[in-house]
Amino acid sequence: MDTSLLAPVMPVRNRERPPLVDSFGRTISYLRVSVTDRCDFRCTYCMAENMTFLPKRDLLTLEEMERLCNAFIDRGVTKLRLTGGEPLVRKNVMHLFEGLGKRLGNGLDELTLTTNGSQLHRYAEDLFTAGVRRVNVSLDTLDAEKFRTITRWGDLPKVLNGLQAALKAGLKVKLNAVAIAGVNEREIPALMEFAHGEGMELTLIEAMPLGDVDQDRSAQYLPLSKVRASLAERYTLTDSPHATGGPARFVTVAETGGRLGFITPLSHNFCASCNRVRLTCTGMLYLCLGQDDNANFRKVLRETDDDDKLHAAIDRAISLKPLEHNFELDEHRARVAVKRHMNVTGG
């Protein structure tokens, strides 16, 4: 659903703007921003190998992104995550990190990113200087050949060097691994022990049915309840109250001393407590990862400099947020819910 957001609005100047609360009483405090749909990998669960990317004219400028992010911060968003595609391949993206970093302690509690790690060796120190203190790095295997198969174009040693650069720069690192049936399910213990041994966390994610990726997406689905049960046969897992503002549920692992997270959009959805919305690089605000409800902010940003109209558009958009996603399981297989690829919406 796309909707016109430029309806007439009464001025609300000279007063603090109210927080964002959707139609179901959920406060929106977390904005994920896809700064580009481009990526230097072609992960099999994320996109097709031969992708057609958006022309530059369709993308928000970094200045437009910063303006909209600042508006959301003014409405109570305390956590910003920049994603892609691969965010660090966007030209001059550090200008956006630097600009948003100025809001830390002034409405914004955390500025972070999700990355495939390929560019961390170049940008880790600059990210820390800009105010980033924590990064999520996607890493599904420690087997170089399998890594190349999953990512199609990725270079594992380069990513591992990036992890070390991030740690050296002072960044806390959390690895994200998509649990893929028949591909990496046997490697999860090794991934966990590697992460914890390096002082990193690991979060496991169920493969989500987004977009046409040239293969049967349903076959990739591996319920994390099964993974956890398997791990519990080997390790002592204790539920943890730790929370990051996102959907992960955590356990501590006695044998490693580290923390393990589970993100379960299919087997155990977290819609009731959803506090986030997603902005694409084209200015489309998606209110749910698994639904098509959206609002076009590129039009708003380019047709008015009036902040009152921008905030009224944000209010109208948040009112569209659905109760829950449209991911479905059919005999333990995941049905494709929406046609857009994950690189469009942002990880």
CSV table of C-alpha atoms in Angstrom, one decimal:
chain,number,residue,atom,x,y,z
A,1,MET,CA,0.0,0.0,0.0
A,2,ASP,CA,1.4,3.4,-1.0
A,3,THR,CA,-0.4,6.5,0.0
A,4,SER,CA,-0.2,10.3,-0.4
A,5,LEU,CA,1.4,11.9,2.6
A,6,LEU,CA,1.1,15.5,1.6
A,7,ALA,CA,-2.3,16.3,3.0
A,8,PRO,CA,-2.9,19.7,4.5
A,9,VAL,CA,-1.7,20.0,8.1
A,10,MET,CA,-2.2,22.4,11.0
A,11,PRO,CA,1.1,24.0,12.3
A,12,VAL,CA,2.6,22.4,15.4
A,13,ARG,CA,5.5,24.8,15.9
A,14,ASN,CA,7.0,25.8,19.2
A,15,ARG,CA,6.1,22.6,21.1
A,16,GLU,CA,7.7,19.3,21.6
A,17,ARG,CA,6.5,16.8,19.1
A,18,PRO,CA,4.9,13.6,20.5
A,19,PRO,CA,6.4,10.2,20.3
A,20,LEU,CA,5.4,7.8,17.5
A,21,VAL,CA,2.7,5.3,18.6
A,22,ASP,CA,1.0,3.0,16.1
A,23,SER,CA,-2.6,2.0,15.9
A,24,PHE,CA,-1.9,-1.0,18.2
A,25,GLY,CA,-0.2,1.0,21.0
A,26,ARG,CA,3.3,0.1,20.0
A,27,THR,CA,5.9,2.9,20.4
A,28,ILE,CA,8.2,3.2,17.5
A,29,SER,CA,11.8,3.8,18.7
A,30,TYR,CA,13.9,2.0,16.2
A,31,LEU,CA,14.6,3.0,12.5
A,32,ARG,CA,16.5,0.8,10.1
A,33,VAL,CA,17.8,2.7,7.0
A,34,SER,CA,18.9,1.0,3.8
A,35,VAL,CA,21.4,3.4,2.3
A,36,THR,CA,21.8,1.4,-0.9
A,37,ASP,CA,20.4,-1.6,-2.6
A,38,ARG,CA,23.8,-2.5,-4.0
A,39,CYS,CA,26.1,-5.1,-2.5
A,40,ASP,CA,29.4,-6.6,-3.3
A,41,PHE,CA,28.0,-10.1,-2.4
A,42,ARG,CA,25.1,-12.0,-3.9
A,43,CYS,CA,24.0,-14.2,-1.0
A,44,THR,CA,21.7,-17.0,-2.1
A,45,TYR,CA,19.1,-16.3,0.5
A,46,CYS,CA,19.1,-12.5,-0.2
A,47,MET,CA,19.2,-11.9,-3.9
A,48,ALA,CA,19.5,-13.3,-7.3
A,49,GLU,CA,23.0,-13.6,-8.9
A,50,ASN,CA,22.1,-11.3,-11.8
A,51,MET,CA,20.5,-8.3,-10.0
A,52,THR,CA,19.4,-5.1,-11.6
A,53,PHE,CA,20.1,-2.2,-9.2
A,54,LEU,CA,18.3,1.1,-9.0
A,55,PRO,CA,19.5,4.2,-10.9
A,56,LYS,CA,21.1,6.9,-8.9
A,57,ARG,CA,18.2,9.3,-9.6
A,58,ASP,CA,15.8,7.0,-7.7
A,59,LEU,CA,17.9,7.1,-4.5
A,60,LEU,CA,17.5,9.5,-1.7
A,61,THR,CA,20.6,11.7,-1.3
A,62,LEU,CA,22.6,11.3,1.9
A,63,GLU,CA,21.3,14.8,2.9
A,64,GLU,CA,17.7,13.7,2.4
A,65,MET,CA,18.3,10.6,4.5
A,66,GLU,CA,19.8,12.7,7.3
A,67,ARG,CA,16.9,15.1,7.3
A,68,LEU,CA,14.4,12.2,7.6
A,69,CYS,CA,16.4,10.4,10.3
A,70,ASN,CA,16.6,13.6,12.3
A,71,ALA,CA,12.8,14.0,12.1
A,72,PHE,CA,12.4,10.5,13.4
A,73,ILE,CA,14.9,11.2,16.2
A,74,ASP,CA,12.8,14.2,17.1
A,75,ARG,CA,9.8,11.9,17.4
A,76,GLY,CA,11.4,9.5,19.9
A,77,VAL,CA,13.5,7.1,17.7
A,78,THR,CA,16.5,6.4,19.9
A,79,LYS,CA,18.2,3.7,17.8
A,80,LEU,CA,19.3,4.0,14.2
A,81,ARG,CA,20.8,1.1,12.2
A,82,LEU,CA,22.2,1.7,8.7
A,83,THR,CA,22.0,-1.2,6.4
A,84,GLY,CA,22.0,-2.1,2.7
A,85,GLY,CA,22.6,-3.9,0.5
A,86,GLU,CA,26.0,-3.3,1.8
A,87,PRO,CA,26.0,0.1,3.4
A,88,LEU,CA,29.7,0.7,3.2
A,89,VAL,CA,29.8,0.5,-0.6
A,90,ARG,CA,27.7,3.7,-0.9
A,91,LYS,CA,29.9,6.6,-2.0
A,92,ASN,CA,30.5,9.1,0.9
A,93,VAL,CA,28.4,7.1,3.3
A,94,MET,CA,30.7,8.2,6.2
A,95,HIS,CA,29.2,11.7,5.8
A,96,LEU,CA,25.9,10.3,6.9
A,97,PHE,CA,27.4,8.4,9.8
A,98,GLU,CA,29.2,11.6,10.9
A,99,GLY,CA,26.1,13.7,10.6
A,100,LEU,CA,23.9,11.3,12.5
A,101,GLY,CA,26.6,10.8,15.1
A,102,LYS,CA,26.1,14.4,16.2
A,103,ARG,CA,22.7,13.4,17.5
A,104,LEU,CA,24.1,10.8,20.0
A,105,GLY,CA,23.3,12.1,23.5
A,106,ASN,CA,20.8,14.5,21.9
A,107,GLY,CA,17.9,12.2,21.3
A,108,LEU,CA,19.8,9.3,19.8
A,109,ASP,CA,21.1,6.5,22.1
A,110,GLU,CA,22.7,4.3,19.5
A,111,LEU,CA,24.0,4.5,15.9
A,112,THR,CA,25.0,1.2,14.4
A,113,LEU,CA,25.1,-0.8,11.2
A,114,THR,CA,24.7,-4.2,9.7
A,115,THR,CA,27.4,-5.1,7.2
A,116,ASN,CA,28.8,-8.1,5.4
A,117,GLY,CA,32.3,-7.2,6.7
A,118,SER,CA,33.9,-6.8,3.3
A,119,GLN,CA,34.8,-3.1,3.9
A,120,LEU,CA,35.3,-3.1,7.6
A,121,HIS,CA,39.1,-3.1,7.2
A,122,ARG,CA,38.8,0.3,5.6
A,123,TYR,CA,36.2,1.9,7.7
A,124,ALA,CA,36.3,0.5,11.2
A,125,GLU,CA,38.3,3.4,12.8
A,126,ASP,CA,36.2,6.0,11.0
A,127,LEU,CA,33.0,4.4,12.2
A,128,PHE,CA,34.2,4.5,15.8
A,129,THR,CA,35.2,8.1,15.4
A,130,ALA,CA,31.7,8.9,14.1
A,131,GLY,CA,30.1,7.4,17.3
A,132,VAL,CA,29.4,3.9,16.2
A,133,ARG,CA,30.1,1.4,19.1
A,134,ARG,CA,28.5,-1.8,17.9
A,135,VAL,CA,28.3,-3.5,14.5
A,136,ASN,CA,26.5,-6.6,13.2
A,137,VAL,CA,28.4,-8.6,10.7
A,138,SER,CA,26.7,-11.3,8.5
A,139,LEU,CA,28.7,-14.5,8.6
A,140,ASP,CA,27.1,-17.9,7.8
A,141,THR,CA,30.1,-20.2,7.7
A,142,LEU,CA,33.9,-20.4,8.4
A,143,ASP,CA,34.5,-22.6,5.5
A,144,ALA,CA,36.0,-20.5,2.7
A,145,GLU,CA,34.7,-22.6,-0.1
A,146,LYS,CA,31.2,-22.8,1.3
A,147,PHE,CA,31.4,-19.0,2.1
A,148,ARG,CA,32.0,-18.4,-1.6
A,149,THR,CA,29.1,-20.7,-2.5
A,150,ILE,CA,26.7,-18.9,-0.2
A,151,THR,CA,27.8,-15.3,-1.0
A,152,ARG,CA,28.7,-16.1,-4.6
A,153,TRP,CA,31.3,-13.3,-4.7
A,154,GLY,CA,32.5,-13.1,-1.1
A,155,ASP,CA,36.1,-13.5,0.2
A,156,LEU,CA,36.2,-15.0,3.7
A,157,PRO,CA,39.8,-13.9,4.6
A,158,LYS,CA,38.8,-10.3,3.8
A,159,VAL,CA,35.8,-10.5,6.1
A,160,LEU,CA,37.9,-12.1,8.9
A,161,ASN,CA,40.4,-9.3,8.5
A,162,GLY,CA,37.5,-6.8,8.8
A,163,LEU,CA,36.4,-8.4,12.0
A,164,GLN,CA,39.8,-8.0,13.6
A,165,ALA,CA,40.0,-4.4,12.4
A,166,ALA,CA,36.6,-3.7,14.0
A,167,LEU,CA,37.7,-5.2,17.3
A,168,LYS,CA,41.0,-3.4,17.2
A,169,ALA,CA,39.1,-0.1,16.6
A,170,GLY,CA,37.1,-0.7,19.8
A,171,LEU,CA,33.8,-1.8,18.2
A,172,LYS,CA,31.7,-4.5,19.7
A,173,VAL,CA,30.9,-7.1,17.1
A,174,LYS,CA,27.9,-9.4,16.8
A,175,LEU,CA,27.9,-12.0,14.1
A,176,ASN,CA,24.6,-12.8,12.4
A,177,ALA,CA,24.2,-16.2,10.8
A,178,VAL,CA,21.2,-17.2,8.8
A,179,ALA,CA,20.5,-20.9,9.6
A,180,ILE,CA,20.1,-22.6,6.3
A,181,ALA,CA,18.8,-26.2,6.1
A,182,GLY,CA,21.3,-28.5,4.5
A,183,VAL,CA,23.9,-25.8,4.2
A,184,ASN,CA,25.3,-24.6,7.5
A,185,GLU,CA,23.3,-26.3,10.3
A,186,ARG,CA,26.1,-28.6,11.3
A,187,GLU,CA,28.5,-25.6,11.5
A,188,ILE,CA,26.6,-23.6,14.1
A,189,PRO,CA,28.6,-24.9,17.1
A,190,ALA,CA,31.9,-24.0,15.4
A,191,LEU,CA,30.5,-20.5,14.5
A,192,MET,CA,29.4,-20.0,18.1
A,193,GLU,CA,32.7,-21.1,19.6
A,194,PHE,CA,34.6,-18.9,17.1
A,195,ALA,CA,32.6,-15.9,17.9
A,196,HIS,CA,32.7,-16.3,21.7
A,197,GLY,CA,36.5,-17.1,21.5
A,198,GLU,CA,37.1,-13.8,19.8
A,199,GLY,CA,34.9,-11.8,22.3
A,200,MET,CA,32.0,-11.5,19.9
A,201,GLU,CA,28.3,-12.5,20.1
A,202,LEU,CA,26.4,-14.7,17.7
A,203,THR,CA,22.8,-14.4,16.7
A,204,LEU,CA,21.1,-17.0,14.6
A,205,ILE,CA,18.3,-16.0,12.2
A,206,GLU,CA,15.7,-18.0,10.5
A,207,ALA,CA,15.7,-17.7,6.7
A,208,MET,CA,12.9,-15.4,5.7
A,209,PRO,CA,10.9,-15.8,2.5
A,210,LEU,CA,11.6,-12.5,0.8
A,211,GLY,CA,11.9,-12.2,-3.0
A,212,ASP,CA,12.7,-14.4,-5.9
A,213,VAL,CA,16.3,-15.8,-5.5
A,214,ASP,CA,16.5,-18.4,-8.3
A,215,GLN,CA,15.8,-21.3,-6.0
A,216,ASP,CA,13.2,-22.8,-3.7
A,217,ARG,CA,13.2,-20.6,-0.7
A,218,SER,CA,11.0,-22.9,1.4
A,219,ALA,CA,13.8,-25.5,1.3
A,220,GLN,CA,16.1,-23.2,3.1
A,221,TYR,CA,13.9,-22.9,6.2
A,222,LEU,CA,15.4,-24.3,9.4
A,223,PRO,CA,13.4,-23.7,12.6
A,224,LEU,CA,15.6,-22.4,15.3
A,225,SER,CA,13.7,-24.4,17.9
A,226,LYS,CA,15.4,-27.4,16.3
A,227,VAL,CA,18.8,-25.7,16.3
A,228,ARG,CA,18.4,-24.8,20.0
A,229,ALA,CA,17.4,-28.3,20.9
A,230,SER,CA,20.5,-29.7,19.2
A,231,LEU,CA,22.8,-27.2,20.9
A,232,ALA,CA,21.3,-28.0,24.3
A,233,GLU,CA,22.5,-31.6,23.9
A,234,ARG,CA,26.0,-30.3,23.8
A,235,TYR,CA,26.0,-27.0,25.7
A,236,THR,CA,24.4,-25.5,28.8
A,237,LEU,CA,22.0,-22.8,27.6
A,238,THR,CA,20.4,-20.4,30.1
A,239,ASP,CA,17.8,-17.8,29.1
A,240,SER,CA,19.2,-14.3,29.4
A,241,PRO,CA,17.2,-11.0,30.0
A,242,HIS,CA,19.7,-9.2,27.7
A,243,ALA,CA,18.0,-7.1,25.0
A,244,THR,CA,19.4,-4.9,22.2
A,245,GLY,CA,16.2,-3.2,21.2
A,246,GLY,CA,15.6,-5.6,18.4
A,247,PRO,CA,13.8,-9.0,18.1
A,248,ALA,CA,16.5,-11.3,19.3
A,249,ARG,CA,16.0,-13.5,22.4
A,250,PHE,CA,19.2,-14.5,24.1
A,251,VAL,CA,20.8,-17.3,26.1
A,252,THR,CA,24.2,-17.5,27.8
A,253,VAL,CA,26.4,-20.5,27.0
A,254,ALA,CA,28.1,-21.8,30.1
A,255,GLU,CA,30.9,-23.7,28.3
A,256,THR,CA,32.0,-20.6,26.2
A,257,GLY,CA,30.9,-17.8,28.6
A,258,GLY,CA,29.3,-16.0,25.6
A,259,ARG,CA,25.9,-15.0,24.5
A,260,LEU,CA,23.8,-16.5,21.7
A,261,GLY,CA,20.7,-14.9,20.2
A,262,PHE,CA,17.8,-16.3,18.2
A,263,ILE,CA,15.7,-14.3,15.8
A,264,THR,CA,12.6,-16.3,14.9
A,265,PRO,CA,10.2,-14.5,12.6
A,266,LEU,CA,8.5,-17.7,11.4
A,267,SER,CA,8.5,-20.2,14.3
A,268,HIS,CA,8.0,-17.7,17.1
A,269,ASN,CA,7.1,-14.3,15.8
A,270,PHE,CA,7.8,-11.1,17.7
A,271,CYS,CA,5.1,-8.8,16.2
A,272,ALA,CA,3.4,-7.9,19.4
A,273,SER,CA,6.4,-6.0,20.6
A,274,CYS,CA,7.6,-4.6,17.2
A,275,ASN,CA,9.1,-1.2,17.7
A,276,ARG,CA,10.7,-0.6,14.3
A,277,VAL,CA,10.1,0.6,10.8
A,278,ARG,CA,12.4,0.4,7.7
A,279,LEU,CA,13.4,3.1,5.3
A,280,THR,CA,14.7,2.1,1.9
A,281,CYS,CA,17.3,3.9,-0.2
A,282,THR,CA,14.5,5.2,-2.4
A,283,GLY,CA,12.6,6.8,0.4
A,284,MET,CA,9.9,4.1,0.8
A,285,LEU,CA,9.1,3.5,4.5
A,286,TYR,CA,8.0,-0.1,5.1
A,287,LEU,CA,6.0,-0.5,8.2
A,288,CYS,CA,6.6,-4.3,8.4
A,289,LEU,CA,9.3,-6.6,7.0
A,290,GLY,CA,6.7,-9.2,5.9
A,291,GLN,CA,4.0,-6.9,4.5
A,292,ASP,CA,3.9,-4.4,1.7
A,293,ASP,CA,2.4,-1.5,3.6
A,294,ASN,CA,4.5,1.5,2.8
A,295,ALA,CA,4.7,5.3,2.4
A,296,ASN,CA,6.7,7.3,-0.1
A,297,PHE,CA,8.9,9.8,1.6
A,298,ARG,CA,11.0,10.7,-1.4
A,299,LYS,CA,8.0,12.6,-2.7
A,300,VAL,CA,7.5,14.4,0.6
A,301,LEU,CA,11.2,15.3,1.0
A,302,ARG,CA,11.4,16.7,-2.5
A,303,GLU,CA,8.2,18.6,-2.6
A,304,THR,CA,8.3,20.5,0.7
A,305,ASP,CA,10.8,22.0,3.1
A,306,ASP,CA,8.1,22.4,5.7
A,307,ASP,CA,9.0,20.3,8.8
A,308,ASP,CA,5.3,20.4,10.0
A,309,LYS,CA,4.3,18.6,6.7
A,310,LEU,CA,7.1,16.1,7.1
A,311,HIS,CA,6.1,15.2,10.6
A,312,ALA,CA,2.4,15.0,9.6
A,313,ALA,CA,3.5,12.6,6.9
A,314,ILE,CA,5.4,10.5,9.5
A,315,ASP,CA,2.2,10.3,11.6
A,316,ARG,CA,0.1,9.1,8.6
A,317,ALA,CA,2.7,6.5,7.7
A,318,ILE,CA,3.0,5.1,11.3
A,319,SER,CA,-0.8,4.8,11.3
A,320,LEU,CA,-0.5,2.2,8.5
A,321,LYS,CA,1.7,-0.2,10.5
A,322,PRO,CA,0.0,-3.6,10.4
A,323,LEU,CA,-0.5,-5.8,13.4
A,324,GLU,CA,1.8,-8.6,12.1
A,325,HIS,CA,3.8,-9.9,9.2
A,326,ASN,CA,2.6,-12.2,6.4
A,327,PHE,CA,5.3,-15.0,6.7
A,328,GLU,CA,3.6,-18.3,6.7
A,329,LEU,CA,4.6,-21.9,7.3
A,330,ASP,CA,3.1,-24.8,5.4
A,331,GLU,CA,4.1,-28.2,6.6
A,332,HIS,CA,7.3,-26.7,8.1
A,333,ARG,CA,8.1,-24.8,4.9
A,334,ALA,CA,8.2,-21.1,4.5
A,335,ARG,CA,5.9,-19.5,1.8
A,336,VAL,CA,7.3,-16.4,0.0
A,337,ALA,CA,5.5,-13.5,1.6
A,338,VAL,CA,6.5,-10.4,-0.5
A,339,LYS,CA,8.3,-10.0,-3.8
A,340,ARG,CA,10.9,-7.4,-2.8
A,341,HIS,CA,14.4,-8.7,-2.0
A,342,MET,CA,16.0,-8.3,1.4
A,343,ASN,CA,18.6,-5.9,-0.1
A,344,VAL,CA,15.8,-3.5,-1.0
A,345,THR,CA,14.2,-3.4,2.5
A,346,GLY,CA,17.4,-3.6,4.4
A,347,GLY,CA,18.7,-6.4,6.7
